[in-house]
Amino acid sequence: MARGLARDHDEKRAALRHGAAQYFARHGFDRASMTGAAKSCGVSKALIYHYYPSKEDLLFDILDDHLGALVEVVEAARSEGIRGLIRAVLSAYEDADAEHKLQLDALSVLPADKQAPLIAHQRRLVAIMSDAVSAEAPALTPDRLRAATMTVFGIVNWFYMWHRPGKGLSRADYADLAGDFVLGGLRDLT
Amino acid sequence: MARGLARDHDEKRAALRHGAAQYFARHGFDRASMTGAAKSCGVSKALIYHYYPSKEDLLFDILDDHLGALVEVVEAARSEGIRGLIRAVLSAYEDADAEHKLQLDALSVLPADKQAPLIAHQRRLVAIMSDAVSAEAPALTPDRLRAATMTVFGIVNWFYMWHRPGKGLSRADYADLAGDFVLGGLRDLT
DNA sequence: AATACTCTTGACCGCTCGGTCGGTTTTGTG
DNA sequence: CACAAAACCGACCGAGCGGTCAAGAGTATT
């Protein structure tokens, strides 16, 4: 027998994942070339293919990692109500804006069988948020509950589209504002 | 002198625009090929290049048309308050979901000089909505006003991500719900 | 020290893309 | 009717893409 994987194998893989996510998010997944992603990570393209079998697999791992972590965070904040969930989601995006953006506009480039587990993660997020919405506005019919839940996701998922770090409200301040907004919005909903 | 443009020149251009928008939106602008767009419009690729000088120019025209129409609709609904604006925007998307989706995820592929006029349109929309938000919650500081305005856009712009025609609430019903939600959300904001 | 495998690279390959070209058909105008 | 330009097409082209490969350097095991 000879040597196994390097000690820092997983860290390097993770670094590739994060570096590629930044590059993919900045240029758009389809437009972003593997050559460019590699260069932006400071390695050769062939090296990426040493760690990942294809561009698609790399994307999958980026999203799976991101969504997995998000589900964990959200599950931990489950008991804190909508305010807590909103704060948790927004702060989880803190260093993962790129991954978040990718999730929203590149998930659909994956084939159905690779989308499925990611969509399953998303559904868990939706289910948790839906419970919190339901607790706040118990009279909602199923259709209206779903609409209200998606309204909340619209608010938090839109954040990265307009927020520029260092300008305007901080993430934490916006989390408070959004929490107030959502609670006020749900108060009279039936 | 010989013949000028065909009588239906503009209609054909518009049909190309709409057909291509559907195709681009379904497959993603970068992934969508001109060959495919042409086929989906029932014409040859060379014909598209007879009407449009490049894929980029075609995209620009699609977005410019869409945003121009949206600005008109929103300006007309200016006096009806937030409720009216939300209803106007959502119903304007009725037959333009594809164009709307493109606007959100393909605008950034255009070079800066082609983005500029489109962004100018967007700013007018934001300004109008901002006025309406301000009328509803007059005490907001500029930063918080901007955040609240973007929150409203998050709600309406997210709609196409989760709504499936024929399932759940209708557009009009959601417009009502979103209107209630926003008014409730703004009520206590300072 | 020998070795077997990982890590890393530059050069290369087949393919599809945006775009062009030469040509035919159609049509408004003089 | 003559004819010039618009309307339309199939075939083609260079570029850049995702992905492969053969080979060198480094290193944990025996």
Short mmCIF file of C-alpha atoms (C1' of nucleotides) in Angstrom, two decimals:
data_model
loop_
_atom_site.label_atom_id
_atom_site.label_comp_id
_atom_site.label_asym_id
_atom_site.label_seq_id
_atom_site.Cartn_x
_atom_site.Cartn_y
_atom_site.Cartn_z
CA MET A 1 0.00 0.00 0.00
CA ALA A 2 1.03 3.57 -0.61
CA ARG A 3 -0.19 6.92 0.58
CA GLY A 4 -3.81 7.92 1.05
CA LEU A 5 -5.42 11.35 0.68
CA ALA A 6 -3.50 14.38 1.87
CA ARG A 7 -4.31 15.63 5.36
CA ASP A 8 -5.71 18.87 3.99
CA HIS A 9 -7.70 17.22 1.23
CA ASP A 10 -11.07 18.26 2.61
CA GLU A 11 -9.96 21.81 3.34
CA LYS A 12 -8.68 22.18 -0.22
CA ARG A 13 -11.91 20.83 -1.57
CA ALA A 14 -13.81 23.31 0.56
CA ALA A 15 -11.58 26.16 -0.56
CA LEU A 16 -12.21 25.21 -4.18
CA ARG A 17 -15.91 25.11 -3.46
CA HIS A 18 -15.95 28.56 -1.93
CA GLY A 19 -13.64 30.11 -4.50
CA ALA A 20 -15.61 28.64 -7.36
CA ALA A 21 -18.88 29.77 -5.78
CA GLN A 22 -17.63 33.36 -5.70
CA TYR A 23 -16.56 33.17 -9.31
CA PHE A 24 -19.74 31.44 -10.46
CA ALA A 25 -21.91 33.93 -8.61
CA ARG A 26 -20.05 36.92 -9.99
CA HIS A 27 -20.13 35.81 -13.62
CA GLY A 28 -23.21 33.61 -13.70
CA PHE A 29 -22.81 29.86 -13.66
CA ASP A 30 -23.21 29.27 -17.37
CA ARG A 31 -21.02 32.15 -18.41
CA ALA A 32 -18.32 31.27 -15.89
CA SER A 33 -15.71 28.97 -17.38
CA MET A 34 -13.86 26.32 -15.44
CA THR A 35 -10.63 27.86 -16.69
CA GLY A 36 -11.69 31.16 -15.13
CA ALA A 37 -12.83 29.57 -11.90
CA ALA A 38 -9.52 27.74 -11.62
CA LYS A 39 -7.52 30.88 -12.28
CA SER A 40 -9.58 32.77 -9.71
CA CYS A 41 -8.77 30.00 -7.20
CA GLY A 42 -5.11 30.20 -8.11
CA VAL A 43 -4.91 26.66 -9.48
CA SER A 44 -5.02 24.94 -12.85
CA LYS A 45 -8.23 23.73 -14.39
CA ALA A 46 -6.96 20.16 -14.35
CA LEU A 47 -6.61 20.37 -10.59
CA ILE A 48 -10.26 21.17 -10.12
CA TYR A 49 -11.00 18.05 -12.12
CA HIS A 50 -8.77 16.16 -9.73
CA TYR A 51 -11.08 17.13 -6.89
CA TYR A 52 -14.37 17.20 -8.76
CA PRO A 53 -15.50 15.03 -11.66
CA SER A 54 -17.44 17.79 -13.46
CA LYS A 55 -18.62 21.37 -13.31
CA GLU A 56 -22.07 20.08 -12.49
CA ASP A 57 -20.84 18.02 -9.55
CA LEU A 58 -18.95 20.99 -8.24
CA LEU A 59 -22.10 23.09 -8.38
CA PHE A 60 -24.07 20.37 -6.66
CA ASP A 61 -21.60 20.16 -3.80
CA ILE A 62 -21.57 23.93 -3.38
CA LEU A 63 -25.35 24.03 -3.11
CA ASP A 64 -25.68 20.89 -1.02
CA ASP A 65 -23.16 22.22 1.48
CA HIS A 66 -24.81 25.60 1.62
CA LEU A 67 -28.35 24.34 1.98
CA GLY A 68 -27.33 21.72 4.50
CA ALA A 69 -25.74 24.34 6.71
CA LEU A 70 -28.74 26.60 6.28
CA VAL A 71 -31.15 23.87 7.32
CA GLU A 72 -29.07 23.26 10.44
CA VAL A 73 -29.07 26.93 11.37
CA VAL A 74 -32.77 27.27 10.77
CA GLU A 75 -33.60 24.13 12.70
CA ALA A 76 -31.63 25.47 15.62
CA ALA A 77 -33.62 28.70 15.50
CA ARG A 78 -36.89 26.88 15.17
CA SER A 79 -38.13 27.75 18.64
CA GLU A 80 -37.40 31.45 18.35
CA GLY A 81 -40.35 32.33 16.17
CA ILE A 82 -40.37 34.23 12.90
CA ARG A 83 -38.10 36.96 14.22
CA GLY A 84 -35.48 34.39 15.13
CA LEU A 85 -35.80 32.58 11.83
CA ILE A 86 -35.40 35.75 9.80
CA ARG A 87 -32.38 36.77 11.85
CA ALA A 88 -30.90 33.29 11.52
CA VAL A 89 -31.32 33.13 7.76
CA LEU A 90 -29.98 36.60 7.10
CA SER A 91 -26.95 36.10 9.30
CA ALA A 92 -26.27 32.68 7.79
CA TYR A 93 -25.95 34.39 4.42
CA GLU A 94 -23.33 36.70 5.87
CA ASP A 95 -20.39 34.90 4.27
CA ALA A 96 -22.41 32.93 1.79
CA ASP A 97 -24.02 35.50 -0.45
CA ALA A 98 -22.38 33.86 -3.44
CA GLU A 99 -23.67 30.43 -2.54
CA HIS A 100 -27.10 31.87 -1.90
CA LYS A 101 -27.21 33.63 -5.24
CA LEU A 102 -26.13 30.45 -6.98
CA GLN A 103 -28.86 28.53 -5.24
CA LEU A 104 -31.44 30.90 -6.60
CA ASP A 105 -30.35 31.12 -10.19
CA ALA A 106 -28.28 28.06 -10.98
CA LEU A 107 -30.14 25.23 -9.27
CA SER A 108 -32.21 24.80 -12.38
CA VAL A 109 -29.24 23.92 -14.55
CA LEU A 110 -28.80 20.67 -12.65
CA PRO A 111 -30.52 17.52 -13.94
CA ALA A 112 -33.63 16.47 -12.04
CA ASP A 113 -31.93 13.74 -10.05
CA LYS A 114 -29.36 16.15 -8.71
CA GLN A 115 -31.94 18.82 -8.01
CA ALA A 116 -34.05 16.48 -5.92
CA PRO A 117 -31.98 16.36 -2.73
CA LEU A 118 -31.47 20.12 -2.86
CA ILE A 119 -35.16 20.74 -3.29
CA ALA A 120 -35.72 18.44 -0.33
CA HIS A 121 -33.56 20.77 1.75
CA GLN A 122 -35.52 23.75 0.53
CA ARG A 123 -38.75 22.07 1.48
CA ARG A 124 -37.53 21.60 5.03
CA LEU A 125 -36.77 25.30 5.21
CA VAL A 126 -40.19 26.12 3.86
CA ALA A 127 -41.87 23.74 6.27
CA ILE A 128 -40.16 25.29 9.27
CA MET A 129 -40.99 28.82 8.16
CA SER A 130 -44.53 27.76 7.40
CA ASP A 131 -44.96 26.48 10.96
CA ALA A 132 -43.73 29.79 12.31
CA VAL A 133 -46.09 31.73 10.05
CA SER A 134 -48.92 29.47 11.05
CA ALA A 135 -48.21 30.06 14.73
CA GLU A 136 -48.43 33.79 14.13
CA ALA A 137 -51.53 33.72 11.92
CA PRO A 138 -53.42 30.52 12.78
CA ALA A 139 -56.55 31.28 10.81
CA LEU A 140 -54.95 31.03 7.36
CA THR A 141 -56.25 28.53 4.83
CA PRO A 142 -53.59 26.26 3.30
CA ASP A 143 -53.32 28.31 0.11
CA ARG A 144 -53.03 31.55 2.00
CA LEU A 145 -50.57 30.04 4.47
CA ARG A 146 -48.36 29.01 1.58
CA ALA A 147 -48.65 32.45 0.00
CA ALA A 148 -47.80 34.17 3.29
CA THR A 149 -44.82 31.86 3.83
CA MET A 150 -43.49 32.57 0.37
CA THR A 151 -43.96 36.26 1.00
CA VAL A 152 -41.56 35.96 3.92
CA PHE A 153 -39.04 34.09 1.79
CA GLY A 154 -39.37 36.76 -0.86
CA ILE A 155 -38.35 39.35 1.67
CA VAL A 156 -35.27 37.56 2.96
CA ASN A 157 -34.21 36.08 -0.37
CA TRP A 158 -34.42 39.45 -2.03
CA PHE A 159 -32.03 40.99 0.44
CA TYR A 160 -28.87 40.16 -1.48
CA MET A 161 -30.28 41.81 -4.59
CA TRP A 162 -30.25 45.31 -3.17
CA HIS A 163 -28.03 45.29 -0.11
CA ARG A 164 -24.47 46.48 -0.55
CA PRO A 165 -22.15 45.80 2.40
CA GLY A 166 -21.22 49.00 4.18
CA LYS A 167 -24.10 50.96 2.69
CA GLY A 168 -27.49 51.48 4.30
CA LEU A 169 -28.77 49.27 7.09
CA SER A 170 -26.58 46.50 8.45
CA ARG A 171 -27.73 42.93 8.15
CA ALA A 172 -28.72 42.87 11.80
CA ASP A 173 -30.66 46.12 11.50
CA TYR A 174 -32.45 44.86 8.44
CA ALA A 175 -33.26 41.59 10.21
CA ASP A 176 -35.03 43.65 12.89
CA LEU A 177 -36.88 45.74 10.35
CA ALA A 178 -37.91 42.68 8.37
CA GLY A 179 -39.04 40.97 11.56
CA ASP A 180 -41.24 43.94 12.47
CA PHE A 181 -42.54 44.10 8.94
CA VAL A 182 -43.49 40.44 8.81
CA LEU A 183 -45.13 40.40 12.23
CA GLY A 184 -47.11 43.49 11.33
CA GLY A 185 -48.03 41.99 7.97
CA LEU A 186 -49.25 38.76 9.49
CA ARG A 187 -51.16 40.34 12.36
CA ASP A 188 -54.36 41.04 10.46
CA LEU A 189 -54.13 38.21 7.95
CA THR A 190 -56.95 35.69 7.96
CA MET B 1 -36.59 53.41 -55.32
CA ALA B 2 -37.55 49.93 -54.28
CA ARG B 3 -39.58 48.54 -51.44
CA GLY B 4 -39.27 49.60 -47.81
CA LEU B 5 -39.95 47.56 -44.67
CA ALA B 6 -42.85 45.15 -44.73
CA ARG B 7 -46.09 46.38 -43.23
CA ASP B 8 -45.88 43.81 -40.46
CA HIS B 9 -42.22 44.40 -39.76
CA ASP B 10 -42.78 45.66 -36.23
CA GLU B 11 -45.25 42.93 -35.35
CA LYS B 12 -42.79 40.27 -36.51
CA ARG B 13 -40.05 41.89 -34.49
CA ALA B 14 -42.33 41.90 -31.47
CA ALA B 15 -43.27 38.26 -32.02
CA LEU B 16 -39.59 37.36 -32.19
CA ARG B 17 -39.01 39.30 -29.00
CA HIS B 18 -41.76 37.51 -27.14
CA GLY B 19 -40.93 34.06 -28.50
CA ALA B 20 -37.26 34.49 -27.72
CA ALA B 21 -38.08 35.78 -24.24
CA GLN B 22 -40.05 32.61 -23.50
CA TYR B 23 -37.21 30.46 -24.73
CA PHE B 24 -34.53 32.45 -22.94
CA ALA B 25 -36.49 32.41 -19.70
CA ARG B 26 -37.15 28.68 -19.87
CA HIS B 27 -33.56 27.67 -20.58
CA GLY B 28 -31.61 30.53 -19.05
CA PHE B 29 -30.19 33.24 -21.28
CA ASP B 30 -26.65 31.90 -21.46
CA ARG B 31 -27.66 28.32 -21.96
CA ALA B 32 -30.27 29.19 -24.56
CA SER B 33 -28.84 29.09 -28.07
CA MET B 34 -29.93 31.33 -30.89
CA THR B 35 -30.51 28.21 -32.96
CA GLY B 36 -32.93 26.97 -30.30
CA ALA B 37 -34.64 30.32 -29.93
CA ALA B 38 -35.11 30.50 -33.69
CA LYS B 39 -36.50 26.98 -33.86
CA SER B 40 -38.86 27.75 -30.99
CA CYS B 41 -40.08 30.80 -32.92
CA GLY B 42 -40.50 28.70 -36.06
CA VAL B 43 -37.91 30.60 -38.09
CA SER B 44 -34.27 30.17 -39.04
CA LYS B 45 -31.45 31.57 -37.00
CA ALA B 46 -30.38 33.75 -39.90
CA LEU B 47 -33.78 35.42 -39.85
CA ILE B 48 -33.39 36.53 -36.26
CA TYR B 49 -30.13 38.12 -37.32
CA HIS B 50 -32.04 39.87 -40.05
CA TYR B 51 -34.17 41.57 -37.42
CA TYR B 52 -31.61 41.86 -34.63
CA PRO B 53 -27.87 42.45 -34.92
CA SER B 54 -26.91 40.24 -31.97
CA LYS B 55 -28.19 38.09 -29.13
CA GLU B 56 -27.30 40.90 -26.77
CA ASP B 57 -29.30 43.47 -28.71
CA LEU B 58 -32.26 41.15 -28.76
CA LEU B 59 -32.08 40.78 -24.99
CA PHE B 60 -31.80 44.53 -24.57
CA ASP B 61 -34.90 45.14 -26.63
CA ILE B 62 -36.86 42.51 -24.73
CA LEU B 63 -35.98 44.11 -21.41
CA ASP B 64 -36.36 47.69 -22.59
CA ASP B 65 -39.81 46.96 -23.93
CA HIS B 66 -40.85 45.16 -20.81
CA LEU B 67 -39.55 47.73 -18.36
CA GLY B 68 -40.91 50.60 -20.42
CA ALA B 69 -44.39 49.11 -20.33
CA LEU B 70 -44.06 48.42 -16.63
CA VAL B 71 -43.07 51.99 -15.89
CA GLU B 72 -46.13 53.21 -17.79
CA VAL B 73 -48.46 50.92 -15.88
CA VAL B 74 -46.96 51.87 -12.56
CA GLU B 75 -47.04 55.56 -13.32
CA ALA B 76 -50.71 55.24 -14.17
CA ALA B 77 -51.35 53.56 -10.82
CA ARG B 78 -49.31 56.12 -8.94
CA SER B 79 -52.27 57.74 -7.25
CA GLU B 80 -53.78 54.51 -5.99
CA GLY B 81 -51.39 53.92 -3.14
CA ILE B 82 -49.36 50.84 -2.36
CA ARG B 83 -52.31 48.52 -2.82
CA GLY B 84 -52.83 49.84 -6.34
CA LEU B 85 -49.16 49.65 -7.19
CA ILE B 86 -48.86 46.06 -6.05
CA ARG B 87 -51.95 45.10 -7.98
CA ALA B 88 -50.69 46.94 -11.06
CA VAL B 89 -47.27 45.31 -11.01
CA LEU B 90 -48.56 41.80 -10.42
CA SER B 91 -51.16 42.07 -13.14
CA ALA B 92 -48.65 43.60 -15.55
CA TYR B 93 -46.57 40.44 -15.18
CA GLU B 94 -49.57 38.36 -16.16
CA ASP B 95 -48.36 37.72 -19.70
CA ALA B 96 -44.81 38.74 -19.13
CA ASP B 97 -43.46 36.31 -16.58
CA ALA B 98 -40.73 35.33 -19.01
CA GLU B 99 -39.65 38.91 -19.58
CA HIS B 100 -39.77 39.55 -15.86
CA LYS B 101 -37.63 36.54 -15.08
CA LEU B 102 -35.14 37.60 -17.73
CA GLN B 103 -34.97 41.06 -16.25
CA LEU B 104 -34.02 39.62 -12.91
CA ASP B 105 -31.38 37.15 -13.94
CA ALA B 106 -30.05 38.20 -17.33
CA LEU B 107 -29.77 41.96 -17.05
CA SER B 108 -26.28 41.56 -15.67
CA VAL B 109 -24.97 39.89 -18.80
CA LEU B 110 -25.35 43.15 -20.70
CA PRO B 111 -22.41 45.54 -20.88
CA ALA B 112 -22.65 48.58 -18.61
CA ASP B 113 -23.71 51.00 -21.35
CA LYS B 114 -26.66 48.80 -22.28
CA GLN B 115 -27.59 48.22 -18.66
CA ALA B 116 -27.74 51.92 -17.91
CA PRO B 117 -31.06 52.81 -19.57
CA LEU B 118 -32.68 49.70 -18.11
CA ILE B 119 -31.46 50.53 -14.65
CA ALA B 120 -32.85 54.02 -15.16
CA HIS B 121 -36.27 52.45 -15.73
CA GLN B 122 -35.89 50.38 -12.60
CA ARG B 123 -35.01 53.48 -10.62
CA ARG B 124 -38.21 55.14 -11.69
CA LEU B 125 -40.17 52.14 -10.45
CA VAL B 126 -38.31 52.24 -7.17
CA ALA B 127 -38.88 55.98 -6.82
CA ILE B 128 -42.61 55.63 -7.32
CA MET B 129 -42.87 52.75 -4.88
CA SER B 130 -40.70 54.62 -2.42
CA ASP B 131 -43.08 57.57 -2.49
CA ALA B 132 -45.99 55.28 -1.77
CA VAL B 133 -44.14 53.63 1.11
CA SER B 134 -43.20 57.01 2.45
CA ALA B 135 -46.82 58.13 2.35
CA GLU B 136 -47.78 55.11 4.42
CA ALA B 137 -44.89 55.33 6.90
CA PRO B 138 -43.75 58.95 6.94
CA ALA B 139 -41.40 58.66 9.90
CA LEU B 140 -38.82 56.43 8.19
CA THR B 141 -35.23 57.56 7.87
CA PRO B 142 -33.82 57.39 4.33
CA ASP B 143 -31.99 54.12 4.95
CA ARG B 144 -35.04 52.51 6.47
CA LEU B 145 -37.28 53.88 3.74
CA ARG B 146 -35.07 52.28 1.16
CA ALA B 147 -35.04 49.00 3.06
CA ALA B 148 -38.83 49.03 3.40
CA THR B 149 -39.25 49.82 -0.29
CA MET B 150 -36.98 46.96 -1.29
CA THR B 151 -38.91 44.71 1.03
CA VAL B 152 -42.03 45.43 -1.00
CA PHE B 153 -40.19 44.72 -4.25
CA GLY B 154 -38.92 41.49 -2.75
CA ILE B 155 -42.48 40.41 -2.16
CA VAL B 156 -43.78 41.15 -5.65
CA ASN B 157 -40.63 40.11 -7.51
CA TRP B 158 -40.54 36.80 -5.71
CA PHE B 159 -44.03 35.93 -6.84
CA TYR B 160 -43.01 34.27 -10.08
CA MET B 161 -40.59 32.01 -8.21
CA TRP B 162 -43.25 30.11 -6.37
CA HIS B 163 -46.56 30.76 -8.09
CA ARG B 164 -47.77 28.16 -10.58
CA PRO B 165 -50.71 29.24 -12.74
CA GLY B 166 -53.84 27.36 -11.80
CA LYS B 167 -52.50 26.29 -8.41
CA GLY B 168 -53.05 28.11 -5.16
CA LEU B 169 -54.14 31.74 -5.00
CA SER B 170 -54.84 33.61 -8.20
CA ARG B 171 -52.75 36.64 -9.10
CA ALA B 172 -55.56 38.95 -8.03
CA ASP B 173 -56.05 37.15 -4.72
CA TYR B 174 -52.36 37.28 -4.01
CA ALA B 175 -52.28 40.96 -4.87
CA ASP B 176 -54.89 41.51 -2.14
CA LEU B 177 -53.01 39.40 0.35
CA ALA B 178 -49.72 41.12 -0.45
CA GLY B 179 -51.41 44.50 -0.16
CA ASP B 180 -52.74 43.64 3.30
CA PHE B 181 -49.39 42.25 4.30
CA VAL B 182 -47.49 45.34 3.24
CA LEU B 183 -49.89 47.79 4.82
CA GLY B 184 -49.78 45.80 8.04
CA GLY B 185 -46.02 45.61 7.87
CA LEU B 186 -45.60 49.32 7.34
CA ARG B 187 -48.12 50.39 9.96
CA ASP B 188 -45.79 50.21 12.96
CA LEU B 189 -42.54 50.97 11.17
CA THR B 190 -40.64 54.02 12.30
"C1'" DA C 1 15.81 3.49 -0.32
"C1'" DA C 2 12.20 1.88 -3.04
"C1'" DT C 3 7.64 2.45 -4.32
"C1'" DA C 4 3.00 3.50 -5.26
"C1'" DC C 5 -0.09 6.78 -5.14
"C1'" DT C 6 -1.70 11.81 -4.67
"C1'" DC C 7 -1.05 16.36 -6.29
"C1'" DT C 8 -0.25 19.35 -9.87
"C1'" DT C 9 0.35 21.08 -14.61
"C1'" DG C 10 0.25 22.57 -19.83
"C1'" DA C 11 -1.20 20.85 -23.97
"C1'" DC C 12 -4.71 18.95 -26.28
"C1'" DC C 13 -9.66 17.32 -28.22
"C1'" DG C 14 -14.39 17.34 -29.79
"C1'" DC C 15 -18.28 20.04 -29.70
"C1'" DT C 16 -21.44 23.77 -29.60
"C1'" DC C 17 -21.98 28.47 -29.69
"C1'" DG C 18 -22.75 33.33 -31.72
"C1'" DG C 19 -22.39 35.11 -35.89
"C1'" DT C 20 -21.62 35.36 -41.25
"C1'" DC C 21 -22.27 34.46 -46.11
"C1'" DG C 22 -24.03 33.40 -50.64
"C1'" DG C 23 -28.01 32.50 -52.48
"C1'" DT C 24 -33.26 32.13 -53.53
"C1'" DT C 25 -37.84 33.87 -53.11
"C1'" DT C 26 -41.09 37.48 -52.34
"C1'" DT C 27 -42.92 42.06 -52.77
"C1'" DG C 28 -43.53 47.01 -53.02
"C1'" DT C 29 -42.42 50.70 -56.26
"C1'" DG C 30 -41.25 53.22 -60.66
"C1'" DC D 1 -43.10 44.66 -66.36
"C1'" DA D 2 -38.60 45.45 -64.46
"C1'" DC D 3 -35.93 45.50 -60.58
"C1'" DA D 4 -33.98 46.61 -56.18
"C1'" DA D 5 -34.36 45.77 -51.72
"C1'" DA D 6 -36.53 42.97 -47.90
"C1'" DA D 7 -37.49 38.43 -46.24
"C1'" DC D 8 -35.84 34.26 -45.64
"C1'" DC D 9 -32.66 29.92 -45.51
"C1'" DG D 10 -28.76 26.05 -45.23
"C1'" DA D 11 -24.15 25.74 -44.81
"C1'" DC D 12 -20.30 27.38 -42.96
"C1'" DC D 13 -16.48 29.54 -39.56
"C1'" DG D 14 -13.49 30.84 -35.64
"C1'" DA D 15 -13.60 30.94 -30.75
"C1'" DG D 16 -14.17 29.23 -26.37
"C1'" DC D 17 -16.18 25.74 -23.75
"C1'" DG D 18 -16.10 21.30 -20.62
"C1'" DG D 19 -13.33 17.73 -20.15
"C1'" DT D 20 -8.99 14.48 -20.90
"C1'" DC D 21 -4.29 12.99 -20.80
"C1'" DA D 22 0.52 12.06 -20.22
"C1'" DA D 23 3.94 13.34 -17.38
"C1'" DG D 24 6.61 15.48 -13.43
"C1'" DA D 25 7.05 16.47 -8.55
"C1'" DG D 26 6.15 15.41 -3.83
"C1'" DT D 27 5.18 12.26 0.07
"C1'" DA D 28 3.27 8.64 3.26
"C1'" DT D 29 4.03 3.84 3.60
"C1'" DT D 30 6.84 -0.57 3.44
#
